[in-house]
Coordinates of C-alpha atoms in Angstrom, one line a residue:
Chain S
M5 CA 20.9 -22.9 22.6
Y6 CA 19.6 -22.2 19.1
K7 CA 19.7 -25.8 18.2
A8 CA 17.8 -26.7 21.3
A9 CA 15.3 -23.9 20.7
M10 CA 14.7 -25.3 17.2
R11 CA 13.6 -28.7 18.8
T12 CA 11.7 -27.3 21.8
K13 CA 8.0 -28.5 21.9
R14 CA 5.0 -26.2 21.9
T15 CA 4.4 -26.8 25.5
N16 CA 7.6 -24.9 26.4
P17 CA 7.2 -21.2 27.5
D18 CA 7.2 -18.8 24.6
F19 CA 10.5 -17.2 25.6
L20 CA 12.3 -20.3 24.8
N21 CA 10.0 -21.4 22.1
G22 CA 10.0 -18.3 20.2
V23 CA 13.8 -17.6 19.9
P24 CA 14.4 -18.7 16.3
E25 CA 11.2 -17.1 15.2
L26 CA 12.3 -13.8 16.9
L27 CA 15.6 -14.0 15.2
L28 CA 14.3 -14.8 11.8
L29 CA 11.6 -12.1 12.0
S30 CA 14.0 -9.5 13.2
L31 CA 16.6 -10.1 10.5
L32 CA 14.0 -10.2 7.8
S33 CA 12.3 -7.1 9.0
R34 CA 15.5 -5.2 7.8
R35 CA 15.5 -6.7 4.4
P36 CA 14.1 -9.6 2.5
M37 CA 16.5 -12.6 2.3
Y38 CA 16.8 -16.1 1.2
G39 CA 17.7 -19.0 3.5
Y40 CA 21.4 -19.1 3.1
E41 CA 21.7 -15.4 3.4
L42 CA 19.6 -15.5 6.7
V43 CA 22.1 -18.1 8.1
Q44 CA 25.0 -15.9 7.3
A45 CA 23.1 -12.9 8.8
I46 CA 22.5 -14.8 12.1
R47 CA 26.2 -15.7 12.3
A48 CA 27.2 -12.1 11.7
S49 CA 24.7 -10.5 14.0
T50 CA 25.6 -12.9 16.8
N51 CA 29.4 -13.0 16.3
G52 CA 29.0 -16.8 15.5
T53 CA 27.9 -17.4 19.1
L54 CA 24.8 -19.6 18.0
D55 CA 25.5 -23.0 16.7
F56 CA 22.8 -24.8 14.8
G57 CA 22.2 -27.2 12.0
E58 CA 21.6 -24.8 9.1
G59 CA 19.0 -27.0 7.5
C60 CA 16.7 -26.5 10.5
I61 CA 16.1 -22.9 9.5
Y62 CA 13.7 -24.0 6.6
P63 CA 11.0 -25.6 8.7
V64 CA 10.9 -22.6 10.8
L65 CA 10.5 -20.4 7.8
H66 CA 7.9 -22.5 6.2
R67 CA 5.8 -22.5 9.5
L68 CA 6.1 -18.6 9.8
E69 CA 4.9 -18.5 6.2
A70 CA 1.9 -20.7 7.0
E71 CA 1.0 -18.6 10.0
G72 CA 1.1 -15.6 7.7
M73 CA 4.1 -13.8 9.3
L74 CA 6.2 -14.2 6.2
S75 CA 5.7 -14.3 2.6
S76 CA 7.9 -15.9 0.0
R77 CA 8.5 -15.7 -3.7
R78 CA 11.0 -17.2 -6.1
E79 CA 13.3 -14.6 -7.5
T80 CA 16.5 -14.7 -9.6
V81 CA 19.4 -13.5 -7.5
A82 CA 22.9 -13.4 -9.1
G83 CA 21.8 -15.8 -11.8
R84 CA 20.3 -18.4 -9.5
S85 CA 16.6 -18.9 -8.6
R86 CA 16.0 -18.3 -4.8
V87 CA 13.0 -18.3 -2.4
I88 CA 13.1 -14.9 -0.9
Y89 CA 11.4 -14.4 2.4
R90 CA 9.7 -11.2 3.5
V91 CA 8.0 -10.1 6.7
T92 CA 4.4 -9.3 6.4
S93 CA 2.3 -6.9 8.5
K94 CA 1.2 -9.7 10.8
G95 CA 4.8 -10.7 11.1
S96 CA 5.9 -7.2 12.0
K97 CA 3.3 -7.1 14.8
Q98 CA 4.5 -10.3 16.2
L99 CA 8.1 -9.2 16.1
A100 CA 7.2 -6.1 18.1
S101 CA 5.2 -8.0 20.7
T102 CA 7.8 -10.9 21.0
T103 CA 10.7 -8.4 21.2
T104 CA 9.0 -6.6 24.1
A105 CA 8.3 -9.9 26.0
W106 CA 11.9 -11.0 25.3
Q107 CA 13.3 -7.8 26.7
Q108 CA 11.3 -8.0 29.8
I109 CA 12.4 -11.6 30.4
V110 CA 16.1 -10.9 29.7
Q111 CA 15.9 -7.8 32.2
A112 CA 14.0 -10.1 34.7
I113 CA 16.6 -12.9 34.5
H114 CA 19.5 -10.4 34.6
Q115 CA 18.0 -8.8 37.6
A116 CA 17.7 -12.2 39.3
L117 CA 21.3 -13.4 38.4
Q118 CA 22.7 -10.0 39.8
G119 CA 20.7 -10.5 43.0
G120 CA 18.0 -7.7 43.1
E121 CA 15.8 -6.7 45.9
H122 CA 14.3 -10.3 46.4
G123 CA 17.2 -12.1 44.9
K124 CA 19.7 -11.9 47.7
P125 CA 20.6 -15.3 49.3
A126 CA 18.8 -16.2 52.4
L127 CA 22.0 -17.5 54.1
A128 CA 24.4 -14.8 53.1
P129 CA 27.8 -15.1 54.9
Chain I
M19 CA 15.9 -38.0 -6.6
E20 CA 18.9 -36.2 -5.2
S21 CA 22.3 -37.4 -6.2
Q22 CA 23.9 -36.2 -2.8
P23 CA 23.7 -39.0 -0.2
W24 CA 23.0 -36.3 2.6
L25 CA 19.9 -35.0 0.6
R26 CA 18.8 -38.6 -0.1
R27 CA 18.8 -39.4 3.7
V28 CA 16.8 -36.5 4.5
R29 CA 14.2 -37.4 1.8
Q30 CA 14.2 -41.0 3.0
R31 CA 13.6 -39.8 6.6
L32 CA 10.7 -37.5 5.5
A33 CA 9.2 -40.3 3.4
K34 CA 8.4 -42.1 6.7
H35 CA 6.0 -39.4 7.8
A36 CA 3.7 -39.1 4.8
L37 CA 4.1 -35.4 4.5
P38 CA 2.5 -33.6 1.3
P39 CA 4.8 -34.0 -1.8
S40 CA 4.7 -30.3 -2.4
Y41 CA 6.0 -29.5 1.2
V42 CA 8.8 -32.1 0.9
Q43 CA 9.9 -31.0 -2.6
R44 CA 10.1 -27.3 -1.6
F45 CA 12.1 -28.2 1.5
M46 CA 14.5 -30.5 -0.5
D47 CA 14.8 -27.7 -3.2
E48 CA 15.8 -25.1 -0.5
L49 CA 18.2 -27.5 1.2
A50 CA 19.8 -28.3 -2.3
D51 CA 20.3 -24.5 -2.9
H52 CA 21.7 -24.1 0.5
L53 CA 24.2 -27.1 0.1
Q54 CA 25.2 -25.6 -3.3
D55 CA 25.9 -22.3 -1.6
L56 CA 27.8 -23.9 1.2
K57 CA 30.0 -25.7 -1.4
E58 CA 30.7 -22.5 -3.2
E59 CA 31.4 -20.4 -0.1
S60 CA 35.1 -20.1 0.5
M61 CA 35.8 -23.4 -1.3
S62 CA 34.2 -25.3 1.6
T63 CA 34.8 -29.1 1.4
Q64 CA 31.9 -31.5 1.1
T65 CA 32.3 -32.6 4.6
D66 CA 32.3 -29.0 6.0
A67 CA 29.3 -28.2 4.0
I68 CA 27.3 -31.2 5.3
S69 CA 28.4 -30.8 8.9
R70 CA 27.0 -27.2 8.8
L71 CA 23.6 -28.3 7.4
G72 CA 23.2 -30.8 10.4
E73 CA 22.4 -34.5 10.9
P74 CA 19.8 -35.6 8.1
E75 CA 17.7 -37.1 10.8
Q76 CA 17.7 -33.9 13.0
V77 CA 16.8 -31.7 10.0
A78 CA 14.0 -34.0 8.8
E79 CA 12.8 -34.2 12.3
A80 CA 12.6 -30.4 12.4
A81 CA 10.6 -30.4 9.2
V82 CA 8.2 -33.0 10.5
V83 CA 7.7 -31.2 13.9
A84 CA 7.2 -27.9 12.2
Y85 CA 4.6 -29.3 9.7
K86 CA 2.6 -31.0 12.5
R87 CA 2.5 -27.7 14.5
R88 CA 0.2 -26.3 11.9
S89 CA -3.5 -26.6 12.4
F90 CA -5.4 -29.4 10.8
L91 CA -6.9 -27.1 8.2
G92 CA -3.6 -25.4 7.7
R93 CA -2.0 -28.8 6.9
H94 CA -4.8 -29.8 4.5
P95 CA -5.8 -27.2 2.0
L96 CA -8.3 -29.4 0.4
A97 CA -10.0 -29.9 3.7
A98 CA -10.1 -26.2 4.2
L99 CA -11.6 -25.7 0.8
L100 CA -14.4 -28.3 1.7
V101 CA -14.9 -26.7 5.0
F102 CA -14.9 -23.0 3.9
G103 CA -15.7 -23.3 0.2
V104 CA -18.4 -26.1 0.1
S105 CA -20.0 -26.7 3.5
P106 CA -21.4 -23.1 3.8
V107 CA -23.9 -24.1 1.2
I108 CA -25.0 -27.2 3.3
S109 CA -24.9 -25.3 6.6
L110 CA -27.0 -22.5 5.3
V111 CA -29.7 -24.8 3.9
A112 CA -29.7 -26.8 7.1
L113 CA -30.0 -23.8 9.4
V114 CA -32.8 -22.4 7.2
A115 CA -34.6 -25.5 7.7
V116 CA -34.0 -25.5 11.4
V117 CA -35.1 -21.9 11.8
I118 CA -38.2 -22.3 9.7
A119 CA -39.2 -25.2 11.8
G120 CA -38.3 -23.5 15.1
L121 CA -40.2 -20.2 14.2
L122 CA -43.3 -22.1 13.1
V123 CA -43.5 -24.7 15.8
L124 CA -41.7 -23.3 18.9
P125 CA -44.3 -20.9 20.0
D126 CA -47.3 -23.3 20.4
G127 CA -46.2 -26.8 18.9
W128 CA -47.1 -28.6 15.9
D129 CA -50.8 -28.5 16.6
K130 CA -51.0 -24.8 16.6
P131 CA -48.3 -23.4 14.4
L132 CA -47.4 -19.7 14.1
F133 CA -49.6 -19.0 11.2
A134 CA -52.7 -20.8 12.5
G135 CA -53.8 -17.5 14.4
L136 CA -53.4 -15.2 11.5
S137 CA -57.0 -15.6 10.2
H138 CA -58.0 -13.6 13.2
V139 CA -55.6 -10.6 12.7
G140 CA -56.5 -9.3 9.3
P141 CA -54.9 -9.2 6.0
S142 CA -52.3 -6.5 6.4
A143 CA -51.1 -7.8 9.7
S144 CA -50.8 -11.3 8.1
V145 CA -48.7 -9.9 5.3
A146 CA -46.4 -8.1 7.7
V147 CA -46.0 -11.3 9.7
A148 CA -45.3 -13.3 6.5
Y149 CA -42.8 -10.8 5.4
L150 CA -40.9 -10.7 8.8
F151 CA -41.1 -14.5 8.9
S152 CA -39.5 -14.9 5.6
L153 CA -36.8 -12.3 6.4
L154 CA -35.9 -13.9 9.6
T155 CA -35.7 -17.4 8.0
V156 CA -33.0 -16.1 5.7
V157 CA -31.1 -13.7 7.9
I158 CA -30.8 -15.6 11.2
P159 CA -29.3 -18.7 9.4
S160 CA -26.8 -16.4 7.5
I161 CA -25.8 -14.6 10.8
L162 CA -25.5 -18.0 12.5
A163 CA -23.5 -19.5 9.7
S164 CA -21.2 -16.6 9.3
I165 CA -20.3 -16.5 13.0
L166 CA -19.7 -20.3 12.8
Y167 CA -17.1 -19.9 10.0
C168 CA -15.5 -16.9 11.6
W169 CA -15.1 -18.7 14.9
L170 CA -13.8 -21.8 13.0
A171 CA -11.2 -19.7 11.2
G172 CA -10.2 -18.1 14.4
R173 CA -9.7 -21.5 16.2
S174 CA -7.7 -23.0 13.3
G175 CA -5.7 -19.9 12.9
I176 CA -5.8 -20.1 9.2
N177 CA -5.5 -17.4 6.5
K178 CA -8.2 -14.7 6.5
K179 CA -9.0 -15.5 2.8
W180 CA -11.0 -18.5 3.8
V181 CA -13.2 -16.4 6.1
L182 CA -13.9 -14.1 3.1
L183 CA -14.6 -17.0 0.9
S184 CA -17.1 -18.7 3.2
C185 CA -18.8 -15.3 4.1
T186 CA -19.0 -14.2 0.6
M187 CA -20.6 -17.5 -0.3
L188 CA -23.0 -17.1 2.4
A189 CA -23.8 -13.4 1.3
V190 CA -24.6 -14.5 -2.2
L191 CA -26.7 -17.5 -1.2
A192 CA -28.5 -15.4 1.4
A193 CA -29.3 -12.6 -1.3
L194 CA -30.8 -15.0 -3.7
P195 CA -34.2 -15.7 -2.0
S196 CA -36.9 -13.1 -1.7
C197 CA -40.5 -13.3 -0.6
E198 CA -43.9 -12.6 -1.9
A199 CA -46.8 -12.1 0.4
K200 CA -50.2 -11.1 -1.2
V201 CA -53.6 -11.0 0.1
A202 CA -55.4 -13.0 -2.5
L203 CA -57.2 -16.4 -2.3
I204 CA -55.0 -19.3 -3.2
P205 CA -56.1 -21.0 -6.4
A206 CA -57.1 -24.7 -5.8
D207 CA -54.4 -26.1 -8.1
S208 CA -51.6 -23.9 -6.8
W209 CA -48.7 -24.7 -4.6
A210 CA -47.5 -22.6 -1.7
G211 CA -44.5 -23.4 0.4
L212 CA -46.2 -22.9 3.6
R213 CA -49.6 -24.1 2.6
P214 CA -50.0 -26.7 5.4
W215 CA -49.8 -24.0 7.9
W216 CA -51.0 -20.9 5.9
P217 CA -54.8 -20.3 6.2
D218 CA -56.3 -20.5 2.8
S219 CA -58.5 -17.6 3.5
I220 CA -55.5 -15.1 3.7
G221 CA -53.9 -15.6 0.3
H222 CA -50.5 -16.4 -1.2
F223 CA -47.3 -16.6 0.6
Y224 CA -44.2 -18.0 -1.1
Y225 CA -40.5 -17.7 -1.4
F226 CA -38.9 -17.1 -4.8
F227 CA -35.3 -17.0 -6.0
T228 CA -33.9 -14.4 -8.3
R229 CA -30.8 -13.6 -10.2
T230 CA -31.0 -9.9 -9.5
F231 CA -30.3 -8.3 -6.3
C232 CA -32.4 -5.1 -6.9
N233 CA -34.4 -4.9 -3.7
P234 CA -33.2 -3.4 -0.4
R235 CA -34.2 -6.6 1.4
Q236 CA -31.9 -8.7 -0.8
L237 CA -29.1 -6.0 -0.5
M238 CA -29.4 -6.3 3.4
Q239 CA -29.4 -10.2 3.2
L240 CA -26.2 -9.7 1.1
L241 CA -24.5 -7.3 3.3
V242 CA -25.1 -9.0 6.8
P243 CA -22.5 -11.9 6.3
L244 CA -20.0 -9.5 4.7
A245 CA -20.4 -7.2 7.6
I246 CA -19.7 -10.2 10.0
A247 CA -16.6 -11.1 8.0
W248 CA -15.5 -7.4 8.2
W249 CA -16.1 -7.4 11.9
F250 CA -14.1 -10.6 12.5
M251 CA -11.1 -9.3 10.6
R252 CA -11.2 -5.9 12.2
R253 CA -11.4 -7.6 15.7
K254 CA -8.4 -9.8 14.8
R255 CA -6.5 -6.8 13.8
E256 CA -7.4 -4.9 17.0
Q257 CA -6.4 -8.0 19.0
G258 CA -2.9 -7.7 17.3
E259 CA -2.7 -4.0 18.1
M260 CA -3.7 -4.6 21.8
Q261 CA -1.0 -7.2 22.0
L262 CA 1.4 -4.6 20.7
A263 CA 0.3 -2.0 23.2
S264 CA 0.6 -4.4 26.1

């Protein structure tokens, strides 16, 4: 799913298109991280459910940075130079609005799958 | 050039898309760091590490797609510099020319420009009209240009620093000219900017440029574009907050 989301085009709805961005902003809002750390954090926070080419994370990070949602700086971590990413105030706002939208969508789909008021099959046995 | 074949394949793939060297280099540096981390992690084998990074074609494609999703001005900083750092000068001069022509000619056409009737209204009224005219020919273009650059920045979704740059340039340029309107006969050998339309019987009327911003009029000319930039950035922030609230 994550791999597919990474490759979806802009014409897709936001709830599909914004999944990688949502995850990255959410994890980076907890603490600044570099790319490899982020991948580990995604695996840990999703119990390894999401499978994706780890190299695909960098283009998303770069785009978020170009859009002003992340900032980056080279820092030395454990003796190695790393590009550390941080969420900006714009990124925090985007995260809040995307999280709300995502929760509404999840709730709506869950309701539809469970068969809500208007979700009962027309030809029930 | 990368010694690792996987990295070389990514770079070769990217080379086909004419991406900026700085973008490619940063991407490759981060991939190399990531690959190194994977190799160090739990003694992963080379094959494991590469399989976790993904297919070179897929990774390169993701980089190309992400880059192309940026706006034109976001992808070309030099173009952004030309648009927001250089073109405000040209735009302002062009708009001043258009507004002068418009104010002079639009009321009654070339045959009877705005100032033609001033000889009938008296010296003090003439000076007031001249002063207002000179003020409008600077303020209206600077307002129009500031709105234009804010709109352009909003459309292209680029960093707010570009709006600040263009509006600051417009503010400084707009604050430079001042105006002098005096009731005195124009000497025969003098030059006045609006002489073709300005009745000789009224006196001098000319623009001048100054390096000091000491009079209230120039201060106002300086503040108008900056106020528009401030309004634009505040509006953007409010839009973000409204999104949050909804």
